[in-house]
PDB file of C-alpha atoms and ligand atoms in Angstrom:
ATOM      1  CA  MET A   1     -19.293  -2.468 -14.955  1.00 31.00           C
ATOM      2  CA  SER A   2     -20.950  -4.955 -14.453  1.00 33.00           C
ATOM      3  CA  ALA A   3     -18.179  -6.315 -11.408  1.00 32.00           C
ATOM      4  CA  LEU A   4     -18.826  -3.272 -10.075  1.00 29.00           C
ATOM      5  CA  ARG A   5     -22.760  -3.364  -9.807  1.00 31.00           C
ATOM      6  CA  PHE A   6     -22.343  -6.472  -7.817  1.00 29.00           C
ATOM      7  CA  SER A   7     -20.040  -5.514  -5.490  1.00 32.00           C
ATOM      8  CA  SER A   8     -21.930  -2.885  -4.158  1.00 31.00           C
ATOM      9  CA  ARG A   9     -24.904  -4.677  -3.338  1.00 32.00           C
ATOM     10  CA  PHE A  10     -22.570  -6.593  -1.294  1.00 32.00           C
ATOM     11  CA  ASN A  11     -20.541  -4.206  -0.717  1.00 36.00           C
ATOM     12  CA  PRO A  12     -17.922  -6.106   2.023  1.00 36.00           C
ATOM     13  CA  MET A  13     -15.510  -3.463   2.972  1.00 37.00           C
ATOM     14  CA  LEU A  14     -12.351  -5.674   2.156  1.00 36.00           C
ATOM     15  CA  SER A  15     -13.190  -5.375  -1.416  1.00 36.00           C
ATOM     16  CA  ASN A  16     -12.317  -1.421  -2.066  1.00 34.00           C
ATOM     17  CA  ILE A  17      -8.890  -1.079  -2.280  1.00 35.00           C
ATOM     18  CA  ILE A  18      -9.264  -4.335  -5.115  1.00 41.00           C
ATOM     19  CA  LEU A  19     -11.802  -3.321  -6.608  1.00 36.00           C
ATOM     20  CA  VAL A  20     -10.074   0.257  -7.741  1.00 34.00           C
ATOM     21  CA  GLN A  21      -7.525  -1.606  -9.413  1.00 45.00           C
ATOM     22  CA  THR A  22      -9.801  -3.656 -10.522  1.00 44.00           C
ATOM     23  CA  LYS A  23     -11.609  -1.190 -12.490  1.00 39.00           C
ATOM     24  CA  SER A  24      -8.052   0.164 -13.627  1.00 43.00           C
ATOM     25  CA  LEU A  25      -6.625  -2.954 -15.399  1.00 48.00           C
ATOM     26  CA  LEU A  26     -10.004  -3.763 -16.577  1.00 44.00           C
ATOM     27  CA  PHE A  27     -10.309  -0.166 -18.978  1.00 40.00           C
ATOM     28  CA  SER A  28      -6.381  -0.581 -19.346  1.00 45.00           C
ATOM     29  CA  PHE A  29      -6.902  -3.834 -20.884  1.00 46.00           C
ATOM     30  CA  SER A  30     -10.075  -3.221 -23.093  1.00 42.00           C
ATOM     31  CA  SER A  31      -8.742  -0.157 -24.477  1.00 43.00           C
ATOM     32  CA  PHE A  32      -5.400  -1.575 -25.627  1.00 44.00           C
ATOM     33  CA  SER A  33      -5.726  -5.923 -25.955  1.00 46.00           C
ATOM     34  CA  SER A  34     -10.238  -5.599 -27.892  1.00 47.00           C
ATOM     35  CA  SER A  35     -12.892  -3.378 -28.209  1.00 47.00           C
ATOM     36  CA  VAL A  36     -15.026  -7.854 -27.851  1.00 53.00           C
ATOM     37  CA  ARG A  37     -16.362  -6.853 -24.591  1.00 53.00           C
ATOM     38  CA  LYS A  38     -16.053 -10.117 -22.306  1.00 59.00           C
ATOM     39  CA  PRO A  39     -17.687 -10.113 -19.405  1.00 62.00           C
ATOM     40  CA  TRP A  40     -17.121 -13.547 -17.664  1.00 64.00           C
ATOM     41  CA  LEU A  41     -13.362 -11.790 -17.354  1.00 64.00           C
ATOM     42  CA  GLU A  42     -15.458  -9.571 -14.539  1.00 69.00           C
ATOM     43  CA  ASP A  43     -16.992 -12.213 -13.728  1.00 75.00           C
ATOM     44  CA  GLU A  44     -13.997 -13.805 -12.223  1.00 76.00           C
ATOM     45  CA  LEU A  45     -12.968 -11.600 -10.662  1.00 83.00           C
ATOM     46  CA  VAL A  46     -15.633 -10.304  -8.673  1.00 88.00           C
ATOM     47  CA  GLY A  47     -14.944 -14.317  -8.134  1.00 88.00           C
ATOM     48  CA  TYR A  48     -11.864 -13.306  -6.722  1.00 90.00           C
ATOM     49  CA  ILE A  49     -13.197 -10.781  -4.609  1.00 89.00           C
ATOM     50  CA  PHE A  50     -15.981 -12.932  -3.045  1.00 90.00           C
ATOM     51  CA  GLY A  51     -12.695 -15.821  -2.251  1.00 90.00           C
ATOM     52  CA  LYS A  52     -14.508 -18.311  -5.191  1.00 91.00           C
ATOM     53  CA  LYS A  53     -11.393 -18.107  -7.082  1.00 91.00           C
ATOM     54  CA  LYS A  54      -8.014 -18.369  -7.239  1.00 93.00           C
ATOM     55  CA  ALA A  55      -5.111 -15.800  -8.297  1.00 95.00           C
ATOM     56  CA  THR A  56      -3.938 -18.975 -10.908  1.00 96.00           C
ATOM     57  CA  GLU A  57      -7.290 -18.336 -12.341  1.00 94.00           C
ATOM     58  CA  VAL A  58      -7.630 -14.448 -12.079  1.00 94.00           C
ATOM     59  CA  ALA A  59      -4.087 -14.423 -14.225  1.00 97.00           C
ATOM     60  CA  HIS A  60      -5.563 -16.942 -16.780  1.00 96.00           C
ATOM     61  CA  LEU A  61      -8.191 -15.759 -17.340  1.00 93.00           C
ATOM     62  CA  VAL A  62      -6.665 -12.062 -17.588  1.00 95.00           C
ATOM     63  CA  TRP A  63      -4.202 -14.256 -19.867  1.00 97.00           C
ATOM     64  CA  ARG A  64      -6.833 -14.766 -22.345  1.00 94.00           C
ATOM     65  CA  HIS A  65      -8.156 -11.610 -22.595  1.00 93.00           C
ATOM     66  CA  VAL A  66      -4.451 -10.191 -24.245  1.00 97.00           C
ATOM     67  CA  LEU A  67      -4.007 -13.218 -26.188  1.00 98.00           C
ATOM     68  CA  HIS A  68      -4.100 -13.586 -29.747  1.00 97.00           C
ATOM     69  CA  LYS A  69      -3.684 -17.103 -31.624  1.00 97.00           C
ATOM     70  CA  GLY A  70      -0.067 -17.600 -33.134  1.00 97.00           C
ATOM     71  CA  ASP A  71       1.601 -15.218 -30.720  1.00 98.00           C
ATOM     72  CA  ILE A  72       4.500 -16.319 -28.591  1.00 98.00           C
ATOM     73  CA  VAL A  73       4.619 -16.739 -24.308  1.00 98.00           C
ATOM     74  CA  ILE A  74       7.440 -18.108 -22.056  1.00 98.00           C
ATOM     75  CA  ASP A  75       6.045 -19.526 -19.357  1.00 99.00           C
ATOM     76  CA  ALA A  76       9.675 -18.457 -16.682  1.00 99.00           C
ATOM     77  CA  THR A  77       8.498 -21.297 -14.330  1.00 98.00           C
ATOM     78  CA  CYS A  78       6.928 -24.688 -14.900  1.00 98.00           C
ATOM     79  CA  GLY A  79       6.079 -26.721 -12.234  1.00 98.00           C
ATOM     80  CA  ASN A  80       3.712 -29.091 -12.666  1.00 98.00           C
ATOM     81  CA  GLY A  81       2.503 -27.526 -16.018  1.00 98.00           C
ATOM     82  CA  TYR A  82      -0.583 -26.402 -15.751  1.00 98.00           C
ATOM     83  CA  ASP A  83       0.610 -22.498 -16.054  1.00 98.00           C
ATOM     84  CA  THR A  84       1.705 -24.435 -20.068  1.00 98.00           C
ATOM     85  CA  VAL A  85      -0.898 -25.605 -20.618  1.00 98.00           C
ATOM     86  CA  ALA A  86      -3.348 -23.533 -20.239  1.00 98.00           C
ATOM     87  CA  MET A  87      -1.072 -20.507 -22.188  1.00 98.00           C
ATOM     88  CA  LEU A  88      -0.518 -22.208 -25.305  1.00 98.00           C
ATOM     89  CA  LYS A  89      -4.613 -23.354 -25.626  1.00 97.00           C
ATOM     90  CA  MET A  90      -4.673 -19.397 -26.279  1.00 98.00           C
ATOM     91  CA  VAL A  91      -2.230 -19.458 -28.830  1.00 98.00           C
ATOM     92  CA  ALA A  92      -2.344 -22.849 -30.965  1.00 97.00           C
ATOM     93  CA  ASP A  93      -3.231 -22.604 -33.624  1.00 93.00           C
ATOM     94  CA  GLU A  94      -4.210 -25.035 -36.337  1.00 88.00           C
ATOM     95  CA  SER A  95      -1.538 -24.550 -39.068  1.00 91.00           C
ATOM     96  CA  GLY A  96       1.610 -24.659 -36.219  1.00 90.00           C
ATOM     97  CA  HIS A  97       1.265 -21.710 -35.234  1.00 92.00           C
ATOM     98  CA  GLY A  98       1.854 -19.644 -32.091  1.00 97.00           C
ATOM     99  CA  HIS A  99       5.305 -20.964 -29.547  1.00 98.00           C
ATOM    100  CA  VAL A 100       5.520 -21.578 -25.977  1.00 98.00           C
ATOM    101  CA  TYR A 101       9.246 -21.677 -24.407  1.00 98.00           C
ATOM    102  CA  GLY A 102       8.649 -22.803 -21.144  1.00 98.00           C
ATOM    103  CA  MET A 103      12.222 -23.195 -18.270  1.00 98.00           C
ATOM    104  CA  ASP A 104      12.001 -25.016 -14.279  1.00 98.00           C
ATOM    105  CA  ILE A 105      14.893 -25.195 -12.736  1.00 98.00           C
ATOM    106  CA  GLN A 106      13.667 -28.388 -12.016  1.00 98.00           C
ATOM    107  CA  THR A 107      13.975 -31.437 -13.752  1.00 98.00           C
ATOM    108  CA  GLU A 108      11.244 -32.634 -11.892  1.00 98.00           C
ATOM    109  CA  ALA A 109       9.267 -30.242 -13.127  1.00 98.00           C
ATOM    110  CA  LEU A 110       9.938 -30.287 -16.407  1.00 98.00           C
ATOM    111  CA  GLU A 111       8.948 -33.656 -16.555  1.00 98.00           C
ATOM    112  CA  ASN A 112       5.558 -32.920 -14.394  1.00 98.00           C
ATOM    113  CA  THR A 113       5.019 -30.651 -17.826  1.00 98.00           C
ATOM    114  CA  SER A 114       5.912 -32.709 -19.900  1.00 98.00           C
ATOM    115  CA  SER A 115       3.877 -35.716 -18.819  1.00 98.00           C
ATOM    116  CA  LEU A 116       0.630 -33.201 -18.525  1.00 98.00           C
ATOM    117  CA  LEU A 117       1.171 -32.386 -21.949  1.00 98.00           C
ATOM    118  CA  ASP A 118       0.788 -35.939 -23.237  1.00 98.00           C
ATOM    119  CA  GLU A 119      -2.295 -36.277 -21.418  1.00 98.00           C
ATOM    120  CA  THR A 120      -3.770 -32.689 -21.813  1.00 98.00           C
ATOM    121  CA  VAL A 121      -3.225 -32.004 -25.536  1.00 97.00           C
ATOM    122  CA  THR A 122      -2.821 -33.283 -28.915  1.00 96.00           C
ATOM    123  CA  GLN A 123       0.817 -34.193 -30.036  1.00 96.00           C
ATOM    124  CA  LYS A 124       1.028 -31.289 -33.052  1.00 96.00           C
ATOM    125  CA  GLU A 125      -0.360 -28.743 -29.883  1.00 97.00           C
ATOM    126  CA  LYS A 126       2.904 -29.931 -27.959  1.00 98.00           C
ATOM    127  CA  GLU A 127       5.392 -29.755 -30.726  1.00 97.00           C
ATOM    128  CA  LEU A 128       4.515 -25.629 -29.948  1.00 98.00           C
ATOM    129  CA  VAL A 129       6.242 -25.926 -26.945  1.00 98.00           C
ATOM    130  CA  LYS A 130      10.210 -25.848 -25.829  1.00 98.00           C
ATOM    131  CA  LEU A 131      10.763 -26.695 -22.563  1.00 98.00           C
ATOM    132  CA  PHE A 132      14.359 -25.708 -21.404  1.00 98.00           C
ATOM    133  CA  PRO A 133      16.231 -26.494 -17.300  1.00 98.00           C
ATOM    134  CA  ILE A 134      17.418 -23.009 -16.706  1.00 98.00           C
ATOM    135  CA  CYS A 135      16.950 -21.052 -14.595  1.00 98.00           C
ATOM    136  CA  HIS A 136      14.560 -17.355 -16.025  1.00 98.00           C
ATOM    137  CA  SER A 137      17.419 -14.939 -15.690  1.00 98.00           C
ATOM    138  CA  ARG A 138      18.201 -16.346 -18.605  1.00 98.00           C
ATOM    139  CA  MET A 139      15.760 -16.664 -20.797  1.00 98.00           C
ATOM    140  CA  ASP A 140      16.937 -14.662 -23.244  1.00 96.00           C
ATOM    141  CA  GLU A 141      19.444 -17.231 -24.561  1.00 97.00           C
ATOM    142  CA  VAL A 142      16.963 -19.785 -25.698  1.00 96.00           C
ATOM    143  CA  LEU A 143      14.782 -17.235 -27.577  1.00 96.00           C
ATOM    144  CA  PRO A 144      15.636 -16.171 -31.104  1.00 94.00           C
ATOM    145  CA  GLU A 145      17.415 -12.621 -31.633  1.00 92.00           C
ATOM    146  CA  ASN A 146      13.906 -10.151 -31.565  1.00 92.00           C
ATOM    147  CA  THR A 147      10.952 -12.437 -31.074  1.00 95.00           C
ATOM    148  CA  ALA A 148       8.346 -10.577 -30.015  1.00 95.00           C
ATOM    149  CA  VAL A 149       7.084 -11.450 -27.125  1.00 98.00           C
ATOM    150  CA  ARG A 150       3.130 -11.517 -26.262  1.00 98.00           C
ATOM    151  CA  LEU A 151       3.541 -13.652 -22.484  1.00 98.00           C
ATOM    152  CA  VAL A 152       5.813 -14.162 -20.138  1.00 98.00           C
ATOM    153  CA  ALA A 153       4.502 -15.849 -16.468  1.00 99.00           C
ATOM    154  CA  PHE A 154       5.368 -15.543 -13.332  1.00 99.00           C
ATOM    155  CA  ASN A 155       4.236 -18.519 -11.315  1.00 98.00           C
ATOM    156  CA  LEU A 156       6.804 -18.473  -8.337  1.00 98.00           C
ATOM    157  CA  GLY A 157       7.783 -20.317  -4.679  1.00 98.00           C
ATOM    158  CA  TYR A 158       8.793 -23.293  -4.958  1.00 97.00           C
ATOM    159  CA  LEU A 159       7.044 -26.870  -7.345  1.00 98.00           C
ATOM    160  CA  PRO A 160       4.189 -27.873  -5.286  1.00 97.00           C
ATOM    161  CA  GLY A 161       4.656 -31.625  -4.423  1.00 97.00           C
ATOM    162  CA  GLY A 162       8.604 -30.791  -4.343  1.00 97.00           C
ATOM    163  CA  ASP A 163      11.356 -29.813  -2.128  1.00 96.00           C
ATOM    164  CA  LYS A 164      10.105 -26.702  -0.286  1.00 96.00           C
ATOM    165  CA  GLY A 165      14.129 -26.164  -0.852  1.00 96.00           C
ATOM    166  CA  ILE A 166      14.078 -25.080  -3.940  1.00 98.00           C
ATOM    167  CA  ILE A 167      12.079 -20.978  -4.851  1.00 97.00           C
ATOM    168  CA  THR A 168      13.090 -18.657  -7.231  1.00 98.00           C
ATOM    169  CA  THR A 169      15.162 -15.913  -5.903  1.00 98.00           C
ATOM    170  CA  SER A 170      14.280 -12.168  -5.981  1.00 98.00           C
ATOM    171  CA  LYS A 171      17.424 -11.452  -7.374  1.00 98.00           C
ATOM    172  CA  THR A 172      16.245 -13.912  -9.365  1.00 98.00           C
ATOM    173  CA  THR A 173      13.541 -12.723 -10.958  1.00 98.00           C
ATOM    174  CA  LEU A 174      15.581  -9.187 -10.950  1.00 98.00           C
ATOM    175  CA  LEU A 175      16.920 -10.398 -13.811  1.00 98.00           C
ATOM    176  CA  ALA A 176      14.252 -12.540 -15.927  1.00 98.00           C
ATOM    177  CA  LEU A 177      11.811  -8.886 -15.133  1.00 98.00           C
ATOM    178  CA  GLU A 178      14.566  -6.721 -16.731  1.00 98.00           C
ATOM    179  CA  ALA A 179      15.216  -8.957 -19.454  1.00 98.00           C
ATOM    180  CA  SER A 180      11.770  -9.492 -20.039  1.00 98.00           C
ATOM    181  CA  LYS A 181      10.711  -5.690 -20.284  1.00 97.00           C
ATOM    182  CA  LYS A 182      13.063  -6.443 -23.435  1.00 96.00           C
ATOM    183  CA  MET A 183      11.385  -8.853 -24.907  1.00 96.00           C
ATOM    184  CA  LEU A 184       7.936  -7.862 -24.400  1.00 98.00           C
ATOM    185  CA  ILE A 185       5.730  -6.523 -27.312  1.00 98.00           C
ATOM    186  CA  LEU A 186       3.830  -3.575 -27.315  1.00 98.00           C
ATOM    187  CA  GLY A 187       0.066  -4.643 -25.242  1.00 97.00           C
ATOM    188  CA  GLY A 188       2.025  -8.048 -23.480  1.00 98.00           C
ATOM    189  CA  LEU A 189       1.922  -8.608 -20.021  1.00 98.00           C
ATOM    190  CA  ILE A 190       4.034  -9.353 -17.969  1.00 98.00           C
ATOM    191  CA  SER A 191       2.485 -11.663 -14.859  1.00 98.00           C
ATOM    192  CA  LEU A 192       3.140 -12.756 -11.141  1.00 98.00           C
ATOM    193  CA  VAL A 193       1.892 -14.848  -8.350  1.00 98.00           C
ATOM    194  CA  VAL A 194       3.529 -14.001  -5.458  1.00 98.00           C
ATOM    195  CA  TYR A 195       3.839 -16.422  -3.083  1.00 98.00           C
ATOM    196  CA  VAL A 196       4.903 -14.455   0.472  1.00 97.00           C
ATOM    197  CA  GLY A 197       4.397 -17.460   2.991  1.00 95.00           C
ATOM    198  CA  HIS A 198       7.136 -19.548   2.874  1.00 95.00           C
ATOM    199  CA  PRO A 199      11.402 -17.580   3.979  1.00 95.00           C
ATOM    200  CA  GLY A 200      12.448 -14.894   1.067  1.00 96.00           C
ATOM    201  CA  GLY A 201       8.431 -15.179  -0.204  1.00 97.00           C
ATOM    202  CA  ARG A 202       7.653 -11.558   1.653  1.00 97.00           C
ATOM    203  CA  GLU A 203      11.018  -9.612   0.358  1.00 98.00           C
ATOM    204  CA  GLU A 204      10.383 -11.205  -3.200  1.00 98.00           C
ATOM    205  CA  LEU A 205       7.389  -9.487  -3.328  1.00 98.00           C
ATOM    206  CA  GLU A 206       9.238  -6.619  -2.591  1.00 98.00           C
ATOM    207  CA  THR A 207      11.449  -7.028  -4.759  1.00 98.00           C
ATOM    208  CA  VAL A 208       8.412  -7.452  -7.945  1.00 98.00           C
ATOM    209  CA  GLU A 209       6.386  -4.155  -6.059  1.00 98.00           C
ATOM    210  CA  ALA A 210      10.144  -1.855  -7.115  1.00 98.00           C
ATOM    211  CA  PHE A 211      10.494  -2.917 -10.669  1.00 98.00           C
ATOM    212  CA  ALA A 212       7.256  -2.731 -11.387  1.00 98.00           C
ATOM    213  CA  SER A 213       6.970   0.856  -9.025  1.00 98.00           C
ATOM    214  CA  GLY A 214       9.596   2.097 -11.242  1.00 98.00           C
ATOM    215  CA  LEU A 215       8.209   0.563 -14.409  1.00 98.00           C
ATOM    216  CA  CYS A 216       7.241   5.058 -16.641  1.00 98.00           C
ATOM    217  CA  VAL A 217       3.629   5.508 -16.435  1.00 98.00           C
ATOM    218  CA  ASP A 218       3.951   7.178 -20.347  1.00 97.00           C
ATOM    219  CA  GLY A 219       4.865   2.871 -21.525  1.00 97.00           C
ATOM    220  CA  TRP A 220       3.326   0.960 -18.442  1.00 98.00           C
ATOM    221  CA  ILE A 221       0.544   0.162 -16.318  1.00 98.00           C
ATOM    222  CA  CYS A 222       1.458  -1.803 -13.564  1.00 98.00           C
ATOM    223  CA  CYS A 223      -1.651  -3.156 -10.870  1.00 97.00           C
ATOM    224  CA  LYS A 224      -1.619  -5.329  -8.132  1.00 97.00           C
ATOM    225  CA  PHE A 225      -3.642  -7.830  -5.982  1.00 95.00           C
ATOM    226  CA  GLN A 226      -3.604  -8.228  -2.777  1.00 94.00           C
ATOM    227  CA  MET A 227      -6.558  -9.583  -0.244  1.00 94.00           C
ATOM    228  CA  LEU A 228      -5.888  -7.456   2.609  1.00 94.00           C
ATOM    229  CA  ASN A 229      -6.994  -9.568   5.548  1.00 94.00           C
ATOM    230  CA  ARG A 230      -5.686 -13.229   4.302  1.00 93.00           C
ATOM    231  CA  PRO A 231      -1.691 -11.545   4.726  1.00 94.00           C
ATOM    232  CA  LEU A 232      -0.252 -15.001   3.452  1.00 96.00           C
ATOM    233  CA  ALA A 233      -2.862 -14.859   0.371  1.00 96.00           C
ATOM    234  CA  PRO A 234      -0.661 -14.926  -3.128  1.00 97.00           C
ATOM    235  CA  VAL A 235      -0.573 -11.771  -4.402  1.00 98.00           C
ATOM    236  CA  LEU A 236      -1.176 -10.910  -8.727  1.00 98.00           C
ATOM    237  CA  VAL A 237       1.078  -8.747 -10.142  1.00 98.00           C
ATOM    238  CA  PHE A 238       0.670  -7.809 -13.969  1.00 98.00           C
ATOM    239  CA  ILE A 239       2.613  -5.163 -15.609  1.00 98.00           C
ATOM    240  CA  PHE A 240       1.147  -3.561 -18.762  1.00 98.00           C
ATOM    241  CA  LYS A 241       2.826  -1.759 -21.643  1.00 98.00           C
ATOM    242  CA  ARG A 242       1.195   0.354 -23.732  1.00 95.00           C
TER     243      ARG A 242
HETATM  244  N1  LIG B   1       3.717 -22.778 -12.448  1.00 82.82           N
HETATM  245  C1  LIG B   1       3.806 -24.016 -12.516  1.00 82.82           C
HETATM  246  C2  LIG B   1       2.310 -24.530 -12.509  1.00 82.82           C
HETATM  247  O1  LIG B   1       1.569 -24.798 -13.357  1.00 82.82           O
HETATM  248  O2  LIG B   1       2.370 -26.017 -11.999  1.00 82.82           O
HETATM  249  C3  LIG B   1       4.048 -24.183 -10.864  1.00 82.82           C
HETATM  250  C4  LIG B   1       4.682 -23.526 -10.658  1.00 82.82           C
HETATM  251  S1  LIG B   1       5.545 -23.699  -8.391  1.00 82.82           S
HETATM  252  C5  LIG B   1       5.497 -22.469  -8.161  1.00 82.82           C
HETATM  253  C6  LIG B   1       7.449 -22.625  -9.280  1.00 82.82           C
HETATM  254  C7  LIG B   1       8.555 -23.214  -9.604  1.00 82.82           C
HETATM  255  O3  LIG B   1       9.850 -22.094  -9.836  1.00 82.82           O
HETATM  256  C8  LIG B   1       9.204 -24.172  -9.351  1.00 82.82           C
HETATM  257  O4  LIG B   1       8.687 -25.261 -10.375  1.00 82.82           O
HETATM  258  C9  LIG B   1      10.877 -24.117  -8.919  1.00 82.82           C
HETATM  259  O5  LIG B   1      11.550 -24.938 -10.056  1.00 82.82           O
HETATM  260  C10 LIG B   1      10.956 -23.109 -10.544  1.00 82.82           C
HETATM  261  N2  LIG B   1      12.221 -22.075  -9.922  1.00 82.82           N
HETATM  262  C11 LIG B   1      12.692 -21.589  -9.081  1.00 82.82           C
HETATM  263  N3  LIG B   1      12.937 -20.574  -9.257  1.00 82.82           N
HETATM  264  C12 LIG B   1      13.349 -20.987 -10.559  1.00 82.82           C
HETATM  265  C13 LIG B   1      14.080 -19.750 -11.842  1.00 82.82           C
HETATM  266  N4  LIG B   1      15.138 -19.171 -10.696  1.00 82.82           N
HETATM  267  N5  LIG B   1      14.657 -19.960 -13.338  1.00 82.82           N
HETATM  268  C14 LIG B   1      13.459 -20.945 -13.722  1.00 82.82           C
HETATM  269  N6  LIG B   1      12.822 -21.621 -12.586  1.00 82.82           N
HETATM  270  C15 LIG B   1      13.232 -21.429 -10.953  1.00 82.82           C
END
């Protein structure tokens, strides 16, 4: 795999653990979601390892590897809408299939998301997005029964540019993870970007890790990307349903 060859040439010690997880992630997703080789995914992961790509960019690339046009996805933390737009572009198709169910507890966040959609997608694409001012622990209340969800994405923490006191919490994040687990189809993904630099962030990461660690190996592949020498860097967690 070129990612491994590339990194062994530069050989930064901190990459070793990430590389092992990266290798297993690529093999796992490749074998379950698509037989088409996507070299850009490897390039972006290597970019992350060498500090040139953000955690959210890696998350988007992993989504692209899992998602198909026409899929139904959930943005569990809309915030300023960047993730909503990214996933909409991946699932919206010409015939009006593909839906994003977005939620946030702050109206300000949903307004920002709506404005970003106005600026970046067509009206027809925007109609495929449904925004709800609710806690993500209640996601099952707003989706039609038995909806087949391919991706539930969490970008945890506070609204950038907003009130830093309004943050995701371990308790509701765990409830939302339990709800996501039930809604996800085989080959689906729960994706999390977890921020540990604010009060409660470290505890929330521990909650996410405990949830993922407890899932059975036969049914789930769970992995984590973490910068070892940047303790406050966001942590990526991917929970893939085989
Ligand atoms: N995905 C966003 C983007 O692309 O701009 C960034 C999300 S931001 C880091 C986290 C968001 O989670 C904030 O807007 C916050 O209001 C929201 N949030 C906090 N607790 C929540 C909850 N229980 N349910 C849903 N959203 C929540």
